[in-house]
Coordinates of C-alpha atoms in Angstrom, one line a residue:
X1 CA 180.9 37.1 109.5
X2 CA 177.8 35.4 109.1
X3 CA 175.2 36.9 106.3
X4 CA 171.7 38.2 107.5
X5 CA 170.5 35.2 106.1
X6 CA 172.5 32.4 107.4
X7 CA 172.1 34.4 111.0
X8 CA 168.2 34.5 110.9
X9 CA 168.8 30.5 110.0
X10 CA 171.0 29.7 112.5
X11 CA 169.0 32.1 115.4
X12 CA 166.6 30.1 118.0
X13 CA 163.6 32.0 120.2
X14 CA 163.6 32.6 123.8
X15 CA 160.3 33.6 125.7
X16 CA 160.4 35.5 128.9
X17 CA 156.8 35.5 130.6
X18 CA 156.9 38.6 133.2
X19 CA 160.0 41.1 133.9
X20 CA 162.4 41.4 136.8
X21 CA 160.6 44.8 138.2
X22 CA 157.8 42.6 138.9
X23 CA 159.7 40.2 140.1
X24 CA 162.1 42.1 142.4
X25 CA 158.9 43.9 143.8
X26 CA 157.2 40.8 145.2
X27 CA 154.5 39.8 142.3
X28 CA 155.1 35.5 143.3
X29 CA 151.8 34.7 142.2
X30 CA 151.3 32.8 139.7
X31 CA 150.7 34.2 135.4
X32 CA 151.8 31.2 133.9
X33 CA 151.9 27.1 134.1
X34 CA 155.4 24.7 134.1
X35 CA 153.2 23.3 130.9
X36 CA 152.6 26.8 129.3
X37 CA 156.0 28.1 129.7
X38 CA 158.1 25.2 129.1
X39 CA 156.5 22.7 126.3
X40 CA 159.0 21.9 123.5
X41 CA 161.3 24.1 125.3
X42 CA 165.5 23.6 124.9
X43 CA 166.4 24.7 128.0
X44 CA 164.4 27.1 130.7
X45 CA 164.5 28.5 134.1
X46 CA 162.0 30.2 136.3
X47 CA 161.0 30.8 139.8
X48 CA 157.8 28.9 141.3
X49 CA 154.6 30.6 142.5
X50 CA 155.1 31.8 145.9
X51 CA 159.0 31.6 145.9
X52 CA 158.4 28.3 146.5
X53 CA 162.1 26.8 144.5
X54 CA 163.9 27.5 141.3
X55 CA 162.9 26.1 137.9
X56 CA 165.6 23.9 135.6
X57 CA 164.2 22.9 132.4
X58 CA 166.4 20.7 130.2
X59 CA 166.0 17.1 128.3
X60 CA 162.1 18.0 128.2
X61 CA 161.8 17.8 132.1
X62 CA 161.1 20.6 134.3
X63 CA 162.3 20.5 137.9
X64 CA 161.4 22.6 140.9
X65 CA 164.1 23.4 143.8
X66 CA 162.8 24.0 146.9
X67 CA 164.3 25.2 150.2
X68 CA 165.8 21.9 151.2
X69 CA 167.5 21.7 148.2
X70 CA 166.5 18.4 146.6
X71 CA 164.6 18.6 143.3
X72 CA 161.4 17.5 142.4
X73 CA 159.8 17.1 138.8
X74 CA 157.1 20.3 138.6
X75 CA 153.8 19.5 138.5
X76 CA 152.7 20.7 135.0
X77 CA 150.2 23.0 136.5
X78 CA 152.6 24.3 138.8
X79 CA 152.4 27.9 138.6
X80 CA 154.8 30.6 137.7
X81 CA 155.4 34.0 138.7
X82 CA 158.3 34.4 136.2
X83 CA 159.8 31.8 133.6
X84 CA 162.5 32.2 130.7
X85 CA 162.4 29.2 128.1
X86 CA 164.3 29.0 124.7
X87 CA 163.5 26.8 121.8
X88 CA 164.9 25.8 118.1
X89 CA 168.3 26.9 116.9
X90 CA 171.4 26.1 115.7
X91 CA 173.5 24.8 118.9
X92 CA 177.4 26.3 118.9
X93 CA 179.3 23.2 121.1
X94 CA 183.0 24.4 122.9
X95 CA 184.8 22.3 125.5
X96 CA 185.9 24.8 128.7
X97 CA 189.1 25.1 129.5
X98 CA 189.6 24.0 133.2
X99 CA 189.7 26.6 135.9
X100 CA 186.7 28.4 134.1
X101 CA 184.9 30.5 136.8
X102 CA 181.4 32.3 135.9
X103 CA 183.4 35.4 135.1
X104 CA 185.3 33.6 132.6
X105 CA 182.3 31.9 131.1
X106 CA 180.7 34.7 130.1
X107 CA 183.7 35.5 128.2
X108 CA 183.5 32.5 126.5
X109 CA 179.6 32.9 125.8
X110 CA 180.8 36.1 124.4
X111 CA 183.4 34.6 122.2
X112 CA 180.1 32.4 120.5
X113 CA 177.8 35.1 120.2
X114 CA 180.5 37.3 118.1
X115 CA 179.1 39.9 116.1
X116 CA 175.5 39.2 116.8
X117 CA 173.1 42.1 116.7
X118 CA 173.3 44.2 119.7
X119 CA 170.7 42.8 122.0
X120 CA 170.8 39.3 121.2
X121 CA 170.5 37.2 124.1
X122 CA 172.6 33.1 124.3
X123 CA 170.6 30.4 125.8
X124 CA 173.6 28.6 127.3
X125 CA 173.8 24.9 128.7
X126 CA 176.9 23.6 130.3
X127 CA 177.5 19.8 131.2
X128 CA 180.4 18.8 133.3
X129 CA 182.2 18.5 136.5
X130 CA 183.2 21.2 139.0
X131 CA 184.4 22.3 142.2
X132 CA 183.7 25.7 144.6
X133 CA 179.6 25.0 143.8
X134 CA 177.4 27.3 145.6
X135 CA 173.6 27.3 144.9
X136 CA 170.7 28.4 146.5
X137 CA 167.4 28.1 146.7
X138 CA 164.3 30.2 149.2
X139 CA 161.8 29.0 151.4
X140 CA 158.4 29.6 150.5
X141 CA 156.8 33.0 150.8
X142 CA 153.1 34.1 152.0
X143 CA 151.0 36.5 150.9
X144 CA 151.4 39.6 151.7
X145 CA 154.6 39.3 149.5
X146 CA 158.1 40.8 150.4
X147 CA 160.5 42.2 148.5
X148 CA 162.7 39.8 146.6
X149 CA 165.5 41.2 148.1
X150 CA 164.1 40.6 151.2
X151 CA 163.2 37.0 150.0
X152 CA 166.9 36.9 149.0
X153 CA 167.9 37.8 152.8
X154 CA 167.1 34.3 153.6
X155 CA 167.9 32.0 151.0
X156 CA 169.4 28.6 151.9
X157 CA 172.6 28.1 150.2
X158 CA 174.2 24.3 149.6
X159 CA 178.1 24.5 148.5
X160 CA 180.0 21.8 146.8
X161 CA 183.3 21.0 147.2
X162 CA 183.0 18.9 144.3
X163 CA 180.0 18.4 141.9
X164 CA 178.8 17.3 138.5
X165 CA 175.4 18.1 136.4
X166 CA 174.0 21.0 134.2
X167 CA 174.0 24.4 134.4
X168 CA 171.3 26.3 132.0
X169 CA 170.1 29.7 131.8
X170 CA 170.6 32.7 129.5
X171 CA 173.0 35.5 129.0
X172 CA 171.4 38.4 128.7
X173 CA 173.2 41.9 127.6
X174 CA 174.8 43.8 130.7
X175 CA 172.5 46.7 130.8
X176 CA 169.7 46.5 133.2
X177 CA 166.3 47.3 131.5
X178 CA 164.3 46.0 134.1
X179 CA 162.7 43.7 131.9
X180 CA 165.5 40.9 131.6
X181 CA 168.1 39.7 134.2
X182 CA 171.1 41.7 133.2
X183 CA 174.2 39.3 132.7
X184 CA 174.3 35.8 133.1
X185 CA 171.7 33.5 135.0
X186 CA 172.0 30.2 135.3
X187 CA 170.5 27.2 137.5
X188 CA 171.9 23.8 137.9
X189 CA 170.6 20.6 138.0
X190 CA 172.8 17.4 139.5
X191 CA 173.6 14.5 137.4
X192 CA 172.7 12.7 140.3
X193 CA 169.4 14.6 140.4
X194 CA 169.8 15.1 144.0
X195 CA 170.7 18.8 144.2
X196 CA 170.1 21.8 142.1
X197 CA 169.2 25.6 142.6
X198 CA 170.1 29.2 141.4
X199 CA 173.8 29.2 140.1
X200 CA 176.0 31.7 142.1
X201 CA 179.2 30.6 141.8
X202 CA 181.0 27.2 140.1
X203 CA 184.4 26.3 138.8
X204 CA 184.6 24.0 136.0
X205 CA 187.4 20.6 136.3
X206 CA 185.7 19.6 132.8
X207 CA 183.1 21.0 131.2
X208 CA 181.5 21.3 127.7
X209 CA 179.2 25.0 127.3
X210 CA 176.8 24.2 124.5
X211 CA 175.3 27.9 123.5
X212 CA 172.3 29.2 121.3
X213 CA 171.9 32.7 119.5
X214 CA 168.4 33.5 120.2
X215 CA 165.5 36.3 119.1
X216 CA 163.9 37.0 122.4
X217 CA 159.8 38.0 123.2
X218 CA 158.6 39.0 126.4
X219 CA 155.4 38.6 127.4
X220 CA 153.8 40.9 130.2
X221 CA 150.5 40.4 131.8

């Protein structure tokens, strides 16, 4: 068991900007900037103003997702409705067993965090190949805004028999607050760079998870 010392060494930062009530209700417009929310960031995700595509941060690039499903580097003064970036920290590196399903990788995130204070949230990256790939992204709204369950009523989904990139997102604790996503969110980027989106389902062939116990801030505007 790791001393409070050591864990305050060891323990990164994630910053949330906005919560997932504002979110689910419809608030797409814009409170932040791709360069605001994501410089000197690990790994990050978000949502683009107007629902226009998912966010992937990772290797100091940001990427937005749009409907057709082929990713573009964001803008820097893109804006953002809602982003989630996490920064510093000691990385804990595992190879996945094969036949690891999202279910399954939560265990595993689990299995890193340990005996982390209750409410700790795990940045989480996984590189590797997979098969049973389903991602999504939405088409862009306009004002008035709907509903993100609405908005979710007519994503466009792209499945994989077979694919290989990077998945990154956080795990968040179970409970829904309705400040953080409960569970585990990830988005994927393509090795390829040719497809990405939200993560809803994957199976890894081979696959390494590389996770981070972080301290976690939201900001709310």
């Amino acid at each position: 068991m790791l001393d409070n010392a050591l864990r305050a060494s060891v323990r990164g930062h994630v910053r949330q900007v906005e919560t997932l009530t504002d979110l689910e209700a419809g608030h797409f417009a814009a409170v932040t900037t791709v360069e605001r929310a994501f410089r000197g960031c690990t790994i990050g995700l978000g949502v683009a103003e107007a629902a226009d595509g998912e966010i992937v941060a990772l290797d100091d690039l940001v990427w937005r997702v749009p409907a057709d499903g082929a990713p573009l580097i964001a803008r820097p003064e893109l804006g953002l409705p809602f982003a989630v970036a996490a920064s510093g920290g000691v990385a804990s590196t595992v190879p996945l067993p094969a036949g690891t399903t999202m279910s399954t990788l939560v265990s595993a995130i689990d299995r890193v965090r340990g005996d982390a204070a209750p409410g700790s949230v795990v940045a989480v990256r996984v590189d590797g190949t997979f098969t049973d790939v389903l991602l999504r992204s939405e088409p862009r709204q306009e004002p008035p805004y709907q509903l993100l369950s609405h908005v979710l009523e007519h994503e466009v989904r792209f499945a994989f028999a077979e694919w290989a990139g990077t998945l990154v997102g956080f795990r968040f604790p179970d409970a829904s607050d309705g400040v953080a996503i409960p569970g585990l969110h990830l988005h994927a980027l393509a090795a390829d760079n040719a497809s990405g989106g939200h993560c809803h389902r994957a199976t890894v062939v081979a696959a390494t998870l590389t996770a981070w116990i972080d301290d976690v801030e939201f900001t709310v505007s």
